[in-house]
mmCIF file of C-alpha atoms in Angstrom:
data_model
loop_
_atom_site.group_PDB
_atom_site.id
_atom_site.type_symbol
_atom_site.label_atom_id
_atom_site.label_comp_id
_atom_site.label_asym_id
_atom_site.label_seq_id
_atom_site.Cartn_x
_atom_site.Cartn_y
_atom_site.Cartn_z
ATOM 1 C CA GLU A 15 -4.255 -23.600 8.937
ATOM 2 C CA PRO A 16 -3.613 -21.059 6.139
ATOM 3 C CA PRO A 17 -0.063 -19.912 5.448
ATOM 4 C CA PRO A 18 0.950 -16.397 6.435
ATOM 5 C CA ALA A 19 -0.364 -13.908 3.909
ATOM 6 C CA GLY A 20 2.825 -11.922 3.291
ATOM 7 C CA ASP A 21 3.139 -9.423 0.491
ATOM 8 C CA PRO A 22 1.477 -9.989 -2.854
ATOM 9 C CA PRO A 23 3.748 -11.248 -5.632
ATOM 10 C CA ALA A 24 5.240 -8.805 -8.098
ATOM 11 C CA ALA A 25 2.821 -7.546 -10.717
ATOM 12 C CA ASP A 26 4.618 -9.536 -13.406
ATOM 13 C CA GLY A 27 4.743 -12.736 -11.337
ATOM 14 C CA SER A 28 8.530 -12.765 -11.175
ATOM 15 C CA GLY A 29 8.788 -12.190 -7.438
ATOM 16 C CA GLU A 30 10.726 -8.977 -8.118
ATOM 17 C CA PRO A 31 9.038 -5.630 -7.512
ATOM 18 C CA THR A 32 8.040 -3.695 -10.595
ATOM 19 C CA PRO A 33 8.689 0.068 -10.863
ATOM 20 C CA GLY A 34 6.648 1.899 -8.240
ATOM 21 C CA GLU A 35 5.713 -1.321 -6.452
ATOM 22 C CA GLU A 36 8.517 -1.092 -3.912
ATOM 23 C CA GLU A 37 7.083 2.221 -2.695
ATOM 24 C CA ALA A 38 3.639 0.715 -2.073
ATOM 25 C CA ALA A 39 2.660 0.831 1.567
ATOM 26 C CA ALA A 40 -0.237 -0.485 3.593
ATOM 27 C CA SER A 41 -1.186 3.065 4.654
ATOM 28 C CA VAL A 42 0.093 6.464 3.558
ATOM 29 C CA ALA A 43 -0.870 9.750 5.218
ATOM 30 C CA GLY A 44 -4.123 8.361 6.571
ATOM 31 C CA LEU A 45 -5.217 6.626 3.361
ATOM 32 C CA HIS A 46 -5.256 2.866 2.974
ATOM 33 C CA LEU A 47 -6.432 0.275 0.464
ATOM 34 C CA GLU A 48 -8.743 -2.410 1.775
ATOM 35 C CA LEU A 49 -9.712 -5.555 -0.109
ATOM 36 C CA ARG A 50 -13.001 -7.079 1.053
ATOM 37 C CA ALA A 51 -14.928 -10.266 0.422
ATOM 38 C CA PRO A 52 -18.488 -10.775 1.745
ATOM 39 C CA LYS A 53 -17.535 -14.414 2.194
ATOM 40 C CA THR A 54 -14.372 -16.446 1.810
ATOM 41 C CA LEU A 55 -15.768 -19.917 1.022
ATOM 42 C CA PHE A 56 -16.949 -20.520 -2.564
ATOM 43 C CA GLU A 57 -18.162 -23.519 -4.505
ATOM 44 C CA ALA A 58 -16.121 -24.466 -7.606
ATOM 45 C CA GLY A 59 -17.265 -22.355 -10.563
ATOM 46 C CA GLU A 60 -19.096 -19.842 -8.344
ATOM 47 C CA PRO A 61 -18.125 -16.211 -9.083
ATOM 48 C CA LEU A 62 -15.647 -14.787 -6.586
ATOM 49 C CA GLU A 63 -16.823 -11.647 -4.830
ATOM 50 C CA LEU A 64 -14.216 -8.990 -4.063
ATOM 51 C CA THR A 65 -14.272 -5.224 -3.698
ATOM 52 C CA ALA A 66 -11.423 -2.775 -3.174
ATOM 53 C CA TRP A 67 -11.872 0.407 -1.147
ATOM 54 C CA LEU A 68 -9.805 3.510 -0.453
ATOM 55 C CA VAL A 69 -10.328 4.357 3.228
ATOM 56 C CA ASN A 70 -9.672 7.867 4.602
ATOM 57 C CA GLU A 71 -8.635 7.710 8.255
ATOM 58 C CA THR A 72 -8.210 11.473 8.571
ATOM 59 C CA ALA A 73 -10.492 14.363 9.499
ATOM 60 C CA GLU A 74 -9.817 16.022 6.111
ATOM 61 C CA PRO A 75 -11.139 15.091 2.647
ATOM 62 C CA ILE A 76 -8.630 13.425 0.297
ATOM 63 C CA VAL A 77 -8.742 13.886 -3.504
ATOM 64 C CA VAL A 78 -7.920 10.608 -5.264
ATOM 65 C CA LEU A 79 -7.787 9.133 -8.732
ATOM 66 C CA ARG A 80 -10.797 6.918 -9.400
ATOM 67 C CA ARG A 81 -11.414 5.575 -12.868
ATOM 68 C CA ALA A 82 -11.956 2.140 -14.346
ATOM 69 C CA SER A 83 -10.210 0.096 -11.689
ATOM 70 C CA HIS A 84 -8.144 -1.968 -14.107
ATOM 71 C CA VAL A 85 -6.320 1.258 -15.061
ATOM 72 C CA ASP A 86 -4.908 2.103 -11.618
ATOM 73 C CA LEU A 87 -5.589 -1.036 -9.569
ATOM 74 C CA GLY A 88 -3.715 -4.309 -9.938
ATOM 75 C CA LEU A 89 -4.815 -7.608 -8.445
ATOM 76 C CA ASP A 90 -2.601 -10.646 -7.663
ATOM 77 C CA ALA A 91 -3.612 -14.220 -6.824
ATOM 78 C CA LYS A 92 -1.371 -17.038 -5.663
ATOM 79 C CA ASN A 93 -2.146 -20.506 -4.413
ATOM 80 C CA ARG A 94 -1.795 -21.790 -0.852
ATOM 81 C CA ASP A 95 1.826 -22.773 -1.546
ATOM 82 C CA GLY A 96 2.603 -19.208 -2.585
ATOM 83 C CA GLU A 97 2.860 -20.054 -6.291
ATOM 84 C CA PHE A 98 1.803 -17.227 -8.562
ATOM 85 C CA ILE A 99 -1.485 -17.905 -10.362
ATOM 86 C CA THR A 100 -2.415 -14.665 -12.074
ATOM 87 C CA ALA A 101 -2.046 -10.897 -11.981
ATOM 88 C CA LEU A 102 -4.285 -8.296 -13.523
ATOM 89 C CA LEU A 103 -2.159 -5.373 -14.595
ATOM 90 C CA PRO A 104 -2.896 -1.808 -15.649
ATOM 91 C CA PRO A 105 -2.492 -1.071 -19.363
ATOM 92 C CA GLU A 106 0.867 0.105 -20.658
ATOM 93 C CA PRO A 107 0.962 2.968 -21.298
ATOM 94 C CA PRO A 108 -2.059 4.016 -19.279
ATOM 95 C CA PRO A 109 -4.395 6.687 -20.562
ATOM 96 C CA PRO A 110 -3.734 10.108 -19.036
ATOM 97 C CA PRO A 111 -6.105 11.026 -16.197
ATOM 98 C CA THR A 112 -8.669 13.797 -16.544
ATOM 99 C CA THR A 113 -10.425 15.963 -13.972
ATOM 100 C CA ALA A 114 -13.469 13.669 -14.387
ATOM 101 C CA ASP A 115 -11.305 10.847 -12.981
ATOM 102 C CA LEU A 116 -10.832 12.628 -9.648
ATOM 103 C CA ALA A 117 -13.018 11.863 -6.646
ATOM 104 C CA THR A 118 -13.000 12.945 -3.014
ATOM 105 C CA VAL A 119 -12.940 10.518 -0.124
ATOM 106 C CA ALA A 120 -14.845 12.190 2.710
ATOM 107 C CA PRO A 121 -13.245 12.562 6.144
ATOM 108 C CA HIS A 122 -13.320 9.108 7.807
ATOM 109 C CA GLY A 123 -15.060 7.864 4.641
ATOM 110 C CA GLU A 124 -14.395 5.256 1.992
ATOM 111 C CA LEU A 125 -14.629 4.970 -1.777
ATOM 112 C CA GLU A 126 -15.091 1.735 -3.718
ATOM 113 C CA LEU A 127 -12.581 1.127 -6.527
ATOM 114 C CA LEU A 128 -12.937 -2.400 -7.866
ATOM 115 C CA ASP A 129 -15.475 -2.812 -10.651
ATOM 116 C CA TRP A 130 -17.254 -5.901 -11.979
ATOM 117 C CA GLU A 131 -15.310 -5.902 -15.261
ATOM 118 C CA LEU A 132 -12.108 -6.605 -13.367
ATOM 119 C CA LEU A 133 -13.780 -9.201 -11.154
ATOM 120 C CA ASP A 134 -14.963 -11.052 -14.240
ATOM 121 C CA ARG A 135 -11.382 -11.147 -15.526
ATOM 122 C CA VAL A 136 -10.152 -12.490 -12.144
ATOM 123 C CA ASN A 137 -12.782 -15.229 -12.160
ATOM 124 C CA GLN A 138 -11.950 -16.253 -15.731
ATOM 125 C CA GLN A 139 -8.208 -16.410 -15.111
ATOM 126 C CA ILE A 140 -8.401 -18.286 -11.795
ATOM 127 C CA LEU A 141 -11.052 -20.755 -12.898
ATOM 128 C CA ALA A 142 -9.440 -21.402 -16.306
ATOM 129 C CA GLY A 143 -5.970 -21.984 -14.884
ATOM 130 C CA ASN A 144 -4.593 -24.318 -12.270
ATOM 131 C CA GLY A 145 -6.869 -22.740 -9.699
ATOM 132 C CA ARG A 146 -10.243 -24.398 -10.194
ATOM 133 C CA THR A 147 -10.338 -25.413 -6.524
ATOM 134 C CA GLY A 148 -8.109 -24.760 -3.537
ATOM 135 C CA ARG A 149 -7.071 -21.867 -1.361
ATOM 136 C CA PHE A 150 -6.032 -18.600 -2.946
ATOM 137 C CA LEU A 151 -4.335 -15.553 -1.522
ATOM 138 C CA VAL A 152 -5.543 -12.363 -3.225
ATOM 139 C CA ALA A 153 -4.154 -8.840 -2.780
ATOM 140 C CA ALA A 154 -4.498 -5.521 -4.625
ATOM 141 C CA ARG A 155 -2.158 -2.616 -5.496
ATOM 142 C CA TYR A 156 -3.269 0.974 -6.221
ATOM 143 C CA HIS A 157 -1.041 3.549 -7.940
ATOM 144 C CA ALA A 158 -1.833 7.224 -8.426
ATOM 145 C CA GLY A 159 0.628 9.785 -9.719
ATOM 146 C CA SER A 160 3.542 7.367 -9.462
ATOM 147 C CA GLY A 161 4.361 6.738 -13.076
ATOM 148 C CA LEU A 162 0.869 5.628 -14.113
ATOM 149 C CA SER A 163 -0.596 9.118 -13.893
ATOM 150 C CA GLU A 164 2.276 11.577 -13.820
ATOM 151 C CA ASN A 165 0.161 14.667 -14.523
ATOM 152 C CA LEU A 166 -2.238 14.099 -11.614
ATOM 153 C CA ARG A 167 -1.042 17.116 -9.616
ATOM 154 C CA GLU A 168 -1.462 19.298 -12.703
ATOM 155 C CA LEU A 169 -5.184 18.441 -12.596
ATOM 156 C CA ASP A 170 -5.514 19.133 -8.864
ATOM 157 C CA PRO A 171 -2.566 20.232 -6.681
ATOM 158 C CA ALA A 172 -4.280 18.628 -3.681
ATOM 159 C CA ALA A 173 -4.580 15.202 -5.351
ATOM 160 C CA TRP A 174 -3.158 12.298 -3.383
ATOM 161 C CA VAL A 175 -0.093 10.788 -5.076
ATOM 162 C CA GLY A 176 1.445 7.457 -4.131
ATOM 163 C CA ALA A 177 1.060 3.708 -4.122
ATOM 164 C CA LEU A 178 -0.760 1.450 -1.689
ATOM 165 C CA LYS A 179 -0.976 -2.288 -1.182
ATOM 166 C CA SER A 180 -4.025 -3.921 0.350
ATOM 167 C CA ASN A 181 -4.516 -6.556 2.961
ATOM 168 C CA THR A 182 -4.379 -10.142 1.638
ATOM 169 C CA ILE A 183 -7.542 -12.241 1.636
ATOM 170 C CA LEU A 184 -7.625 -16.026 1.739
ATOM 171 C CA LEU A 185 -10.353 -17.444 -0.529
ATOM 172 C CA ASP A 186 -11.299 -21.116 -0.303
ATOM 173 C CA VAL A 187 -12.831 -22.637 -3.486
ATOM 174 C CA ARG A 188 -14.193 -26.183 -3.034
#
């Protein structure tokens, strides 16, 4: 029986929230972050498959920040005992967003965020560390206009600003 998922660890692995992290919510104004895996059982050394999606639960379009996911999307992994394994963090300081970085999530639509570059980094860190096999709890955090991209509303006054945390997925690597 897997342990309760709980919240992902702090971005720096300390257990303490980092700036902006305490404001992250599961859903804000009809927008939520969903982490998905086409399967949850993997053989040792097999690439892990994860995608992150912004889901619009409203009848109105939502303008969001969408650029290379490692810039605005963080990913945390911990083992079954809740011990921190790795975190993938946005760069400090992040590059300023541009209008080309904005995308619209259609009413009741969804937009994929996580790219394969970030997945490759997750695989390398988990498989190279103390996580070659076992059960891993993985969760994501998305930040837009909350310190990482302060000028977002200057680019588009309708842009969504805030922070979201995803569901937690249990991955089993045997």
